[in-house]
mmCIF file of C-alpha atoms in Angstrom:
data_model
loop_
_atom_site.group_PDB
_atom_site.id
_atom_site.type_symbol
_atom_site.label_atom_id
_atom_site.label_comp_id
_atom_site.label_asym_id
_atom_site.label_seq_id
_atom_site.Cartn_x
_atom_site.Cartn_y
_atom_site.Cartn_z
ATOM 1 C CA MET A 30 12.817 10.772 95.345
ATOM 2 C CA LYS A 31 11.477 7.253 95.762
ATOM 3 C CA LYS A 32 9.115 7.860 92.885
ATOM 4 C CA SER A 33 12.018 8.946 90.680
ATOM 5 C CA TYR A 34 14.036 5.836 91.554
ATOM 6 C CA LYS A 35 11.045 3.628 90.731
ATOM 7 C CA GLN A 36 10.591 5.323 87.350
ATOM 8 C CA LEU A 37 14.299 4.944 86.578
ATOM 9 C CA PHE A 38 14.187 1.264 87.558
ATOM 10 C CA LEU A 39 11.175 0.585 85.332
ATOM 11 C CA PHE A 40 12.800 2.404 82.405
ATOM 12 C CA THR A 41 16.009 0.380 82.824
ATOM 13 C CA MET A 42 14.103 -2.912 82.886
ATOM 14 C CA ILE A 43 12.190 -2.016 79.701
ATOM 15 C CA ILE A 44 15.430 -1.216 77.849
ATOM 16 C CA PHE A 45 16.986 -4.460 79.139
ATOM 17 C CA GLY A 46 13.977 -6.473 77.969
ATOM 18 C CA LEU A 47 14.044 -4.935 74.522
ATOM 19 C CA SER A 48 17.747 -5.694 74.230
ATOM 20 C CA ILE A 49 17.102 -9.366 74.979
ATOM 21 C CA LEU A 50 14.332 -9.518 72.380
ATOM 22 C CA ALA A 51 16.564 -7.913 69.766
ATOM 23 C CA ALA A 52 19.376 -10.365 70.546
ATOM 24 C CA CYS A 53 16.994 -13.332 70.195
ATOM 25 C CA GLY A 54 15.688 -12.028 66.890
ATOM 26 C CA ASN A 55 19.207 -11.680 65.504
ATOM 27 C CA LYS A 56 20.524 -15.138 66.433
ATOM 28 C CA ASP A 57 20.508 -16.357 62.821
ATOM 29 C CA GLY A 58 19.859 -13.029 61.112
ATOM 30 C CA GLY A 59 16.434 -14.211 59.873
ATOM 31 C CA ALA A 60 14.024 -11.775 61.498
ATOM 32 C CA SER A 61 16.241 -8.768 61.075
ATOM 33 C CA ASN A 62 17.078 -9.530 57.434
ATOM 34 C CA SER A 63 13.418 -10.180 56.565
ATOM 35 C CA SER A 64 12.446 -6.799 57.977
ATOM 36 C CA GLU A 65 15.318 -5.144 56.124
ATOM 37 C CA LYS A 66 14.293 -6.715 52.803
ATOM 38 C CA SER A 67 10.715 -5.559 53.283
ATOM 39 C CA LYS A 68 11.834 -1.987 53.857
ATOM 40 C CA ASP A 69 14.161 -2.019 50.843
ATOM 41 C CA THR A 70 11.756 -3.583 48.331
ATOM 42 C CA GLN A 71 11.307 -1.307 45.317
ATOM 43 C CA LEU A 72 7.887 -1.413 43.655
ATOM 44 C CA LEU A 73 8.103 -1.321 39.864
ATOM 45 C CA LYS A 74 4.852 -0.465 38.084
ATOM 46 C CA VAL A 75 4.278 -1.794 34.580
ATOM 47 C CA ALA A 76 1.679 -0.332 32.209
ATOM 48 C CA PHE A 77 -0.202 -2.708 29.906
ATOM 49 C CA ASN A 78 -3.101 -1.936 27.573
ATOM 50 C CA GLN A 79 -4.677 -5.398 27.374
ATOM 51 C CA PRO A 80 -6.707 -7.541 29.856
ATOM 52 C CA GLU A 81 -5.415 -10.080 32.391
ATOM 53 C CA SER A 82 -6.288 -12.930 30.015
ATOM 54 C CA HIS A 83 -3.601 -11.808 27.523
ATOM 55 C CA PRO A 84 -0.509 -14.073 27.333
ATOM 56 C CA GLN A 85 1.803 -11.070 27.706
ATOM 57 C CA TYR A 86 0.106 -10.128 30.968
ATOM 58 C CA LYS A 87 0.437 -13.677 32.276
ATOM 59 C CA ALA A 88 4.083 -13.840 31.208
ATOM 60 C CA MET A 89 4.844 -10.522 32.924
ATOM 61 C CA VAL A 90 3.219 -11.673 36.177
ATOM 62 C CA GLU A 91 5.424 -14.789 36.120
ATOM 63 C CA PHE A 92 8.413 -12.566 35.321
ATOM 64 C CA GLY A 93 7.638 -10.423 38.367
ATOM 65 C CA GLU A 94 7.430 -13.442 40.646
ATOM 66 C CA LYS A 95 10.807 -14.705 39.448
ATOM 67 C CA ILE A 96 12.449 -11.285 39.820
ATOM 68 C CA LYS A 97 11.209 -10.931 43.385
ATOM 69 C CA GLU A 98 12.400 -14.431 44.254
ATOM 70 C CA ARG A 99 15.838 -14.205 42.637
ATOM 71 C CA THR A 100 16.645 -10.715 43.965
ATOM 72 C CA ASN A 101 15.574 -11.674 47.507
ATOM 73 C CA GLY A 102 12.758 -9.166 47.449
ATOM 74 C CA ALA A 103 14.768 -6.225 46.123
ATOM 75 C CA TYR A 104 12.090 -5.626 43.466
ATOM 76 C CA GLU A 105 8.367 -6.230 43.301
ATOM 77 C CA ILE A 106 6.669 -5.883 39.915
ATOM 78 C CA GLU A 107 3.057 -4.756 39.634
ATOM 79 C CA VAL A 108 1.410 -5.069 36.211
ATOM 80 C CA SER A 109 -1.556 -2.750 35.568
ATOM 81 C CA PRO A 110 -3.742 -4.026 32.666
ATOM 82 C CA ASN A 111 -6.516 -2.414 30.594
ATOM 83 C CA GLU A 112 -4.793 0.974 30.134
ATOM 84 C CA LEU A 113 -5.239 1.756 33.843
ATOM 85 C CA LEU A 114 -2.044 3.799 33.703
ATOM 86 C CA GLY A 115 -2.903 5.367 30.344
ATOM 87 C CA ALA A 116 -2.752 4.649 26.613
ATOM 88 C CA GLN A 117 0.563 3.376 25.273
ATOM 89 C CA ARG A 118 1.792 6.729 23.948
ATOM 90 C CA GLU A 119 1.144 8.327 27.340
ATOM 91 C CA THR A 120 2.888 5.543 29.237
ATOM 92 C CA ILE A 121 6.063 6.003 27.188
ATOM 93 C CA GLU A 122 6.257 9.533 28.564
ATOM 94 C CA LEU A 123 5.599 8.224 32.082
ATOM 95 C CA VAL A 124 8.499 5.790 31.702
ATOM 96 C CA GLN A 125 10.749 8.554 30.381
ATOM 97 C CA THR A 126 10.112 10.716 33.431
ATOM 98 C CA GLY A 127 10.372 7.794 35.848
ATOM 99 C CA THR A 128 6.758 8.180 36.986
ATOM 100 C CA ILE A 129 6.343 4.465 36.244
ATOM 101 C CA ALA A 130 9.097 1.894 35.807
ATOM 102 C CA MET A 131 8.037 0.034 32.666
ATOM 103 C CA SER A 132 5.494 -0.287 29.892
ATOM 104 C CA LEU A 133 4.664 -2.759 27.154
ATOM 105 C CA VAL A 134 4.286 -0.774 23.941
ATOM 106 C CA ALA A 135 3.640 -1.585 20.302
ATOM 107 C CA GLY A 136 6.645 -1.582 18.010
ATOM 108 C CA GLY A 137 5.318 1.185 15.797
ATOM 109 C CA LEU A 138 5.551 3.763 18.582
ATOM 110 C CA LEU A 139 9.311 3.529 19.041
ATOM 111 C CA GLU A 140 10.132 4.628 15.515
ATOM 112 C CA ASN A 141 8.962 8.073 16.623
ATOM 113 C CA PHE A 142 12.106 8.112 18.788
ATOM 114 C CA ASN A 143 14.511 6.371 16.409
ATOM 115 C CA GLN A 144 13.557 5.739 12.793
ATOM 116 C CA ASP A 145 15.645 2.559 12.666
ATOM 117 C CA PHE A 146 12.940 0.786 14.711
ATOM 118 C CA ALA A 147 10.781 1.075 11.592
ATOM 119 C CA VAL A 148 12.694 -1.870 10.097
ATOM 120 C CA PHE A 149 10.850 -4.277 12.425
ATOM 121 C CA ASN A 150 7.494 -2.634 11.720
ATOM 122 C CA LEU A 151 7.595 -3.018 7.968
ATOM 123 C CA PRO A 152 4.915 -5.090 6.259
ATOM 124 C CA TYR A 153 5.767 -8.717 5.543
ATOM 125 C CA VAL A 154 9.266 -8.464 7.068
ATOM 126 C CA PHE A 155 8.883 -11.564 9.298
ATOM 127 C CA GLU A 156 7.839 -15.024 8.177
ATOM 128 C CA SER A 157 6.905 -16.577 11.527
ATOM 129 C CA ALA A 158 6.988 -16.053 15.283
ATOM 130 C CA GLU A 159 10.157 -18.149 15.485
ATOM 131 C CA HIS A 160 11.820 -16.006 12.822
ATOM 132 C CA GLN A 161 10.754 -12.811 14.589
ATOM 133 C CA MET A 162 11.972 -13.827 18.051
ATOM 134 C CA SER A 163 15.275 -15.186 16.744
ATOM 135 C CA VAL A 164 16.110 -11.676 15.565
ATOM 136 C CA LEU A 165 14.484 -9.371 18.103
ATOM 137 C CA ASN A 166 16.052 -10.940 21.181
ATOM 138 C CA ASP A 167 19.505 -11.448 19.703
ATOM 139 C CA GLN A 168 21.661 -8.809 21.393
ATOM 140 C CA LYS A 169 24.261 -9.081 18.603
ATOM 141 C CA VAL A 170 21.619 -7.756 16.215
ATOM 142 C CA VAL A 171 19.572 -5.376 18.369
ATOM 143 C CA GLY A 172 21.853 -4.449 21.288
ATOM 144 C CA ASP A 173 22.883 -1.025 19.991
ATOM 145 C CA LEU A 174 19.377 -0.206 18.772
ATOM 146 C CA TYR A 175 17.754 -1.077 22.108
ATOM 147 C CA SER A 176 20.252 1.126 23.965
ATOM 148 C CA SER A 177 19.920 4.019 21.530
ATOM 149 C CA LEU A 178 17.013 5.625 23.419
ATOM 150 C CA LYS A 179 18.741 5.801 26.799
ATOM 151 C CA ASP A 180 19.465 9.499 26.422
ATOM 152 C CA GLN A 181 15.691 9.926 26.068
ATOM 153 C CA GLY A 182 15.002 8.018 29.285
ATOM 154 C CA ILE A 183 14.114 4.690 27.644
ATOM 155 C CA TYR A 184 15.855 1.323 27.611
ATOM 156 C CA VAL A 185 14.303 -1.396 25.448
ATOM 157 C CA ALA A 186 14.764 -4.545 27.532
ATOM 158 C CA GLY A 187 13.238 -7.053 25.114
ATOM 159 C CA ALA A 188 10.542 -7.841 22.562
ATOM 160 C CA PHE A 189 7.414 -9.972 22.894
ATOM 161 C CA HIS A 190 5.586 -11.694 20.052
ATOM 162 C CA SER A 191 2.268 -9.955 19.453
ATOM 163 C CA GLY A 192 0.720 -12.099 16.790
ATOM 164 C CA VAL A 193 -0.042 -11.404 13.152
ATOM 165 C CA ARG A 194 -2.076 -8.297 12.404
ATOM 166 C CA ASN A 195 -5.009 -8.447 10.003
ATOM 167 C CA VAL A 196 -7.677 -5.982 8.884
ATOM 168 C CA TYR A 197 -11.238 -6.069 10.229
ATOM 169 C CA ASN A 198 -14.166 -3.749 9.541
ATOM 170 C CA SER A 199 -17.913 -3.194 9.828
ATOM 171 C CA LYS A 200 -18.722 -3.073 6.092
ATOM 172 C CA HIS A 201 -17.585 -6.117 4.124
ATOM 173 C CA PRO A 202 -14.820 -8.744 3.684
ATOM 174 C CA ILE A 203 -11.472 -7.466 2.365
ATOM 175 C CA ASN A 204 -9.908 -9.399 -0.512
ATOM 176 C CA THR A 205 -8.020 -6.759 -2.486
ATOM 177 C CA PRO A 206 -6.712 -3.218 -1.890
ATOM 178 C CA GLU A 207 -9.745 -1.975 -3.799
ATOM 179 C CA ASP A 208 -11.976 -3.333 -1.007
ATOM 180 C CA LEU A 209 -10.285 -1.006 1.484
ATOM 181 C CA LYS A 210 -10.939 2.094 -0.572
ATOM 182 C CA GLY A 211 -12.831 4.705 1.452
ATOM 183 C CA LEU A 212 -12.503 2.794 4.724
ATOM 184 C CA LYS A 213 -10.975 4.477 7.785
ATOM 185 C CA ILE A 214 -8.953 1.880 9.654
ATOM 186 C CA ARG A 215 -7.549 2.445 13.140
ATOM 187 C CA ILE A 216 -3.763 2.059 13.227
ATOM 188 C CA ILE A 217 -1.053 2.545 15.833
ATOM 189 C CA GLU A 218 0.471 5.997 15.609
ATOM 190 C CA SER A 219 3.507 5.972 13.277
ATOM 191 C CA ASP A 220 4.346 7.325 9.844
ATOM 192 C CA THR A 221 5.073 3.800 8.640
ATOM 193 C CA ASN A 222 1.599 2.568 9.546
ATOM 194 C CA VAL A 223 -0.086 5.574 7.949
ATOM 195 C CA GLN A 224 1.786 4.983 4.691
ATOM 196 C CA MET A 225 1.264 1.223 4.862
ATOM 197 C CA MET A 226 -2.509 1.533 5.148
ATOM 198 C CA LYS A 227 -2.550 4.032 2.281
ATOM 199 C CA ASN A 228 -0.636 1.574 0.078
ATOM 200 C CA MET A 229 -3.046 -1.183 1.102
ATOM 201 C CA GLY A 230 -5.942 0.919 -0.154
ATOM 202 C CA GLY A 231 -7.429 2.345 3.058
ATOM 203 C CA THR A 232 -7.010 5.428 5.249
ATOM 204 C CA GLY A 233 -5.032 4.953 8.448
ATOM 205 C CA THR A 234 -6.428 6.700 11.545
ATOM 206 C CA PRO A 235 -4.125 6.729 14.623
ATOM 207 C CA MET A 236 -6.049 6.147 17.841
ATOM 208 C CA GLY A 237 -5.616 4.714 21.354
ATOM 209 C CA GLN A 238 -6.844 1.143 21.740
ATOM 210 C CA GLY A 239 -9.384 2.076 24.405
ATOM 211 C CA GLU A 240 -11.253 4.376 21.991
ATOM 212 C CA VAL A 241 -11.662 1.929 19.100
ATOM 213 C CA TYR A 242 -14.900 0.149 20.079
ATOM 214 C CA THR A 243 -16.874 3.386 20.484
ATOM 215 C CA ALA A 244 -15.278 4.918 17.380
ATOM 216 C CA ILE A 245 -16.367 1.992 15.174
ATOM 217 C CA GLN A 246 -19.777 1.838 16.815
ATOM 218 C CA SER A 247 -20.385 5.548 16.169
ATOM 219 C CA GLY A 248 -19.000 5.477 12.624
ATOM 220 C CA VAL A 249 -15.955 7.678 13.321
ATOM 221 C CA ILE A 250 -13.857 4.858 11.864
ATOM 222 C CA ASP A 251 -14.830 1.713 9.941
ATOM 223 C CA GLY A 252 -12.502 -0.819 11.497
ATOM 224 C CA GLY A 253 -9.055 -1.661 12.788
ATOM 225 C CA GLU A 254 -6.130 -3.961 12.233
ATOM 226 C CA ASN A 255 -4.892 -6.289 14.926
ATOM 227 C CA ASN A 256 -4.380 -9.905 15.954
ATOM 228 C CA GLU A 257 -7.193 -12.293 16.854
ATOM 229 C CA LEU A 258 -6.585 -12.056 20.608
ATOM 230 C CA ILE A 259 -7.192 -8.340 20.840
ATOM 231 C CA TYR A 260 -10.016 -8.477 18.290
ATOM 232 C CA SER A 261 -11.807 -11.041 20.454
ATOM 233 C CA SER A 262 -10.959 -9.813 23.963
ATOM 234 C CA LEU A 263 -12.047 -6.240 23.185
ATOM 235 C CA LYS A 264 -15.332 -7.518 21.679
ATOM 236 C CA HIS A 265 -14.710 -5.837 18.330
ATOM 237 C CA ALA A 266 -16.483 -8.703 16.553
ATOM 238 C CA GLU A 267 -19.727 -7.196 17.869
ATOM 239 C CA ILE A 268 -19.314 -4.013 15.834
ATOM 240 C CA ALA A 269 -16.844 -5.040 13.071
ATOM 241 C CA PRO A 270 -17.564 -8.682 12.156
ATOM 242 C CA TYR A 271 -15.497 -8.919 8.940
ATOM 243 C CA TYR A 272 -11.986 -10.178 9.801
ATOM 244 C CA SER A 273 -9.736 -10.625 6.761
ATOM 245 C CA TYR A 274 -6.334 -12.386 6.885
ATOM 246 C CA THR A 275 -4.183 -9.778 5.165
ATOM 247 C CA LYS A 276 -1.274 -10.834 7.450
ATOM 248 C CA HIS A 277 0.381 -7.501 6.752
ATOM 249 C CA LEU A 278 2.259 -7.005 10.013
ATOM 250 C CA MET A 279 4.031 -9.010 12.672
ATOM 251 C CA PHE A 280 5.629 -6.269 14.660
ATOM 252 C CA PRO A 281 6.621 -6.800 18.282
ATOM 253 C CA ASP A 282 5.559 -5.358 21.596
ATOM 254 C CA TYR A 283 8.567 -3.980 23.451
ATOM 255 C CA LEU A 284 9.122 -3.916 27.192
ATOM 256 C CA ILE A 285 10.572 -0.480 27.835
ATOM 257 C CA VAL A 286 12.225 0.432 31.136
ATOM 258 C CA ASN A 287 13.207 3.790 32.579
ATOM 259 C CA SER A 288 16.902 3.956 31.639
ATOM 260 C CA LYS A 289 18.069 5.429 34.962
ATOM 261 C CA LEU A 290 16.266 2.667 36.822
ATOM 262 C CA PHE A 291 17.876 -0.076 34.743
ATOM 263 C CA ASP A 292 21.341 1.468 34.812
ATOM 264 C CA GLY A 293 20.993 1.881 38.575
ATOM 265 C CA MET A 294 20.585 -1.872 39.081
ATOM 266 C CA SER A 295 23.597 -3.929 40.108
ATOM 267 C CA GLU A 296 25.189 -6.043 37.373
ATOM 268 C CA GLU A 297 23.818 -9.135 39.110
ATOM 269 C CA HIS A 298 20.271 -7.774 39.119
ATOM 270 C CA GLN A 299 20.539 -6.646 35.489
ATOM 271 C CA GLN A 300 21.580 -10.164 34.509
ATOM 272 C CA ILE A 301 18.709 -11.704 36.488
ATOM 273 C CA PHE A 302 16.318 -9.220 34.861
ATOM 274 C CA GLN A 303 17.442 -10.144 31.322
ATOM 275 C CA GLU A 304 17.481 -13.896 31.994
ATOM 276 C CA GLU A 305 13.977 -13.951 33.446
ATOM 277 C CA LEU A 306 12.620 -11.633 30.757
ATOM 278 C CA LEU A 307 13.878 -13.964 28.030
ATOM 279 C CA ALA A 308 12.264 -16.906 29.831
ATOM 280 C CA ALA A 309 8.982 -14.968 30.051
ATOM 281 C CA ILE A 310 9.142 -14.119 26.339
ATOM 282 C CA ASN A 311 9.714 -17.761 25.371
ATOM 283 C CA HIS A 312 6.761 -18.861 27.513
ATOM 284 C CA GLU A 313 4.552 -16.131 26.049
ATOM 285 C CA VAL A 314 5.176 -17.402 22.506
ATOM 286 C CA LYS A 315 4.017 -20.881 23.557
ATOM 287 C CA MET A 316 0.877 -19.519 25.208
ATOM 288 C CA TRP A 317 0.033 -17.373 22.186
ATOM 289 C CA ASP A 318 -1.027 -20.115 19.767
ATOM 290 C CA GLU A 319 -3.258 -21.785 22.356
ATOM 291 C CA ASP A 320 -4.993 -18.508 23.156
ATOM 292 C CA VAL A 321 -5.465 -17.569 19.488
ATOM 293 C CA ASN A 322 -7.479 -20.746 18.810
ATOM 294 C CA LYS A 323 -9.771 -19.941 21.742
ATOM 295 C CA ALA A 324 -10.088 -16.311 20.630
ATOM 296 C CA ILE A 325 -11.192 -17.293 17.114
ATOM 297 C CA GLU A 326 -13.961 -19.515 18.461
ATOM 298 C CA GLU A 327 -15.143 -16.794 20.856
ATOM 299 C CA ALA A 328 -15.139 -14.202 18.079
ATOM 300 C CA LYS A 329 -17.154 -16.499 15.795
ATOM 301 C CA ALA A 330 -19.697 -16.966 18.577
ATOM 302 C CA ALA A 331 -19.984 -13.159 18.737
ATOM 303 C CA GLY A 332 -20.669 -12.944 14.993
ATOM 304 C CA ALA A 333 -17.213 -12.712 13.404
ATOM 305 C CA LYS A 334 -16.749 -13.876 9.832
ATOM 306 C CA PHE A 335 -13.161 -14.822 8.942
ATOM 307 C CA ASN A 336 -11.871 -14.938 5.373
ATOM 308 C CA GLU A 337 -8.525 -15.829 3.772
ATOM 309 C CA VAL A 338 -6.822 -13.338 1.443
ATOM 310 C CA ASP A 339 -4.275 -13.542 -1.366
ATOM 311 C CA THR A 340 -1.523 -11.839 0.639
ATOM 312 C CA GLU A 341 0.769 -11.476 -2.399
ATOM 313 C CA VAL A 342 -1.466 -8.675 -3.709
ATOM 314 C CA PHE A 343 -0.963 -6.716 -0.490
ATOM 315 C CA ARG A 344 2.720 -7.622 -0.262
ATOM 316 C CA LYS A 345 3.339 -6.118 -3.703
ATOM 317 C CA ALA A 346 1.280 -3.047 -2.824
ATOM 318 C CA THR A 347 3.537 -2.323 0.157
ATOM 319 C CA GLU A 348 6.940 -3.102 -1.424
ATOM 320 C CA SER A 349 7.759 0.537 -2.152
ATOM 321 C CA LEU A 350 7.316 1.415 1.532
ATOM 322 C CA ILE A 351 10.218 -0.834 2.512
ATOM 323 C CA GLN A 352 12.702 1.062 0.388
ATOM 324 C CA GLU A 353 11.325 4.397 1.576
ATOM 325 C CA LYS A 354 11.891 3.439 5.214
ATOM 326 C CA LEU A 355 15.407 2.058 4.848
ATOM 327 C CA THR A 356 16.854 5.557 5.156
ATOM 328 C CA SER A 357 20.138 4.822 6.937
ATOM 329 C CA ASP A 358 23.016 2.380 6.603
ATOM 330 C CA ASN A 359 22.068 0.914 9.970
ATOM 331 C CA ALA A 360 18.441 0.418 8.900
ATOM 332 C CA ARG A 361 19.530 -1.369 5.725
ATOM 333 C CA LYS A 362 21.928 -3.549 7.743
ATOM 334 C CA LEU A 363 19.171 -4.484 10.198
ATOM 335 C CA TYR A 364 16.781 -5.317 7.371
ATOM 336 C CA ASP A 365 19.371 -7.546 5.687
ATOM 337 C CA GLN A 366 19.973 -9.351 8.993
ATOM 338 C CA VAL A 367 16.257 -9.941 9.401
ATOM 339 C CA ARG A 368 15.846 -11.361 5.935
ATOM 340 C CA GLU A 369 19.009 -13.473 6.234
ATOM 341 C CA ALA A 370 17.612 -15.064 9.403
ATOM 342 C CA ALA A 371 14.527 -16.158 7.457
ATOM 343 C CA LYS A 372 16.554 -18.432 5.182
#
């Protein structure tokens, strides 16, 4: 009996002690709330196909820090670079299913879900980064379009500047469409890009970014088309040294979010998300020009040869594509809004 009383006494004292500790921890709500926030933090994974040195990666990391701070730890954003979560086309499907929260994807891929996105992927549609961003992050212009994929599991939260795309190859400088004849050029998968490259004189070959270096090296393709940052960071100057300023595209990279995830956020958190994303986009544009100058010098050191091109020849060659792609009233309205903003 005595043993039982002793055990009961010890048990009672332990419970009493724990109660005191809990009361102390809850005096100002700090310890308890901190623990609660930690348990409730939702990890949001973001797929990205470029390295950590890319301005979009740096902008997204800053975006994640701000989101975590302003939502009191409700969300933590983890950006995975270098196609660690898959090529862009694959990550769109992962976002749709909710396997990952977000992905940064090239503009050309979204026209496979809604043809009206093709308006922003047309050759020579934008005149400058400022012109591009003034349109693509204006909700009055793009609000309905960005929400149009929600029934497919995708919400387009915003658009990043992704430079000006130019042609590069392993054979010779490009000055006219005739110079592209017979060359297989890697493009992002979309009907618009296939037709564009055909009009420019070459043959468009859709391919994931991670495969391009080996494909050029082995002769499967002859080159690619992209901005100076990617050309330099992926070391393509080593196997395709001729970089020609055709300036044919300035399409965006979109941040896509699983639609159920975004719609499930509180109105306050949605507003914070959009505010901080716009701030990240504006900072990314500023970082871009600085990084491009560095990339050009690095590419030259690796053997790149840059040449200017009479872009009017290529602009005229692709004019018919614009009319072919403006297939709906909404597409024509969007195109007119884009061109009006350039004035």
